[in-house]
Amino acid sequence: MLFLVRMDVNIPRDLPADEANEIKAREKAYSQDLQRDGRWKSIWRVVGEYANYSIFDVSSNDEMHQLLQGLPLFPFMKIDVTPLAAHPSAIA
């Protein structure tokens, strides 16, 4: 199942810098592991924002939910998830 996911990050300004940096390092490692195993297919920055659009390829809605909840930055994110389906006019 393919999903388009927008993630907007809002780390509180009063979070100590060392704590924020540690969370971001864990986030990077977690996301790169998912990219290596093929579930996080691609990721793009949104210009001028602390946000991204990503494509995930997972087996179920539940798996998608679990992966997102596992993100170290999850508590500081607004996430929009859109399930995708093949378009009949797409050239395969």
Short mmCIF file of C-alpha atoms in Angstrom, two decimals:
data_model
loop_
_atom_site.label_atom_id
_atom_site.label_comp_id
_atom_site.label_asym_id
_atom_site.label_seq_id
_atom_site.Cartn_x
_atom_site.Cartn_y
_atom_site.Cartn_z
CA MET A 1 0.00 0.00 0.00
CA LEU A 2 1.31 3.41 -0.96
CA PHE A 3 0.83 6.49 1.19
CA LEU A 4 1.67 10.15 0.62
CA VAL A 5 2.56 11.67 3.98
CA ARG A 6 3.14 15.31 4.84
CA MET A 7 4.99 15.94 8.09
CA ASP A 8 5.19 19.41 9.63
CA VAL A 9 7.64 19.64 12.52
CA ASN A 10 7.25 22.11 15.38
CA ILE A 11 9.89 21.56 18.05
CA PRO A 12 9.14 23.74 21.09
CA ARG A 13 11.52 26.68 21.38
CA ASP A 14 12.05 25.94 25.08
CA LEU A 15 13.29 22.39 24.45
CA PRO A 16 17.00 22.34 25.36
CA ALA A 17 19.22 22.31 22.26
CA ASP A 18 21.09 19.16 23.29
CA GLU A 19 17.80 17.29 23.76
CA ALA A 20 16.46 18.53 20.40
CA ASN A 21 19.69 17.50 18.67
CA GLU A 22 19.55 14.03 20.22
CA ILE A 23 15.95 13.56 19.06
CA LYS A 24 16.86 14.74 15.54
CA ALA A 25 19.79 12.29 15.41
CA ARG A 26 17.48 9.41 16.40
CA GLU A 27 14.93 10.62 13.80
CA LYS A 28 17.56 10.57 11.06
CA ALA A 29 18.73 7.04 11.96
CA TYR A 30 15.13 5.74 12.17
CA SER A 31 14.12 7.28 8.84
CA GLN A 32 17.25 6.05 7.07
CA ASP A 33 16.66 2.51 8.33
CA LEU A 34 13.14 2.64 6.85
CA GLN A 35 14.54 4.00 3.58
CA ARG A 36 17.11 1.21 3.41
CA ASP A 37 14.49 -1.50 3.94
CA GLY A 38 12.29 0.02 1.21
CA ARG A 39 9.28 1.10 3.25
CA TRP A 40 10.15 4.82 3.12
CA LYS A 41 10.37 5.14 -0.66
CA SER A 42 11.23 8.82 -0.96
CA ILE A 43 11.34 12.08 0.96
CA TRP A 44 11.30 15.72 -0.20
CA ARG A 45 11.69 18.95 1.74
CA VAL A 46 9.05 21.64 1.50
CA VAL A 47 10.97 24.78 0.56
CA GLY A 48 10.96 27.40 3.31
CA GLU A 49 9.28 25.16 5.89
CA TYR A 50 10.33 22.58 8.48
CA ALA A 51 8.24 19.99 6.64
CA ASN A 52 8.48 17.16 4.16
CA TYR A 53 6.45 15.05 1.79
CA SER A 54 7.24 11.35 1.79
CA ILE A 55 6.06 8.23 0.01
CA PHE A 56 5.73 5.04 2.06
CA ASP A 57 5.15 1.51 0.77
CA VAL A 58 3.81 -0.65 3.61
CA SER A 59 1.53 -3.65 3.98
CA SER A 60 -1.34 -2.06 5.93
CA ASN A 61 -2.86 1.02 7.53
CA ASP A 62 -1.78 -0.35 10.90
CA GLU A 63 1.85 -0.66 9.78
CA MET A 64 1.76 2.92 8.47
CA HIS A 65 0.37 4.11 11.80
CA GLN A 66 3.03 2.22 13.77
CA LEU A 67 5.89 3.56 11.64
CA LEU A 68 4.71 7.13 12.10
CA GLN A 69 4.21 6.73 15.84
CA GLY A 70 7.75 5.35 16.03
CA LEU A 71 9.25 8.59 14.71
CA PRO A 72 11.25 10.25 17.50
CA LEU A 73 9.86 13.64 16.37
CA PHE A 74 6.27 12.30 16.33
CA PRO A 75 5.23 14.26 19.46
CA PHE A 76 6.25 17.47 17.67
CA MET A 77 4.61 16.76 14.31
CA LYS A 78 1.39 17.46 12.50
CA ILE A 79 0.99 14.59 10.04
CA ASP A 80 -1.40 14.24 7.10
CA VAL A 81 -1.65 10.79 5.51
CA THR A 82 -3.21 10.16 2.09
CA PRO A 83 -3.63 6.58 0.81
CA LEU A 84 -2.74 6.28 -2.87
CA ALA A 85 -4.10 4.05 -5.63
CA ALA A 86 -2.91 3.47 -9.18
CA HIS A 87 -4.32 5.89 -11.73
CA PRO A 88 -5.83 4.31 -14.85
CA SER A 89 -4.09 6.85 -17.12
CA ALA A 90 -0.62 6.21 -15.69
CA ILE A 91 1.96 4.71 -18.04
CA ALA A 92 3.28 1.66 -16.21
#
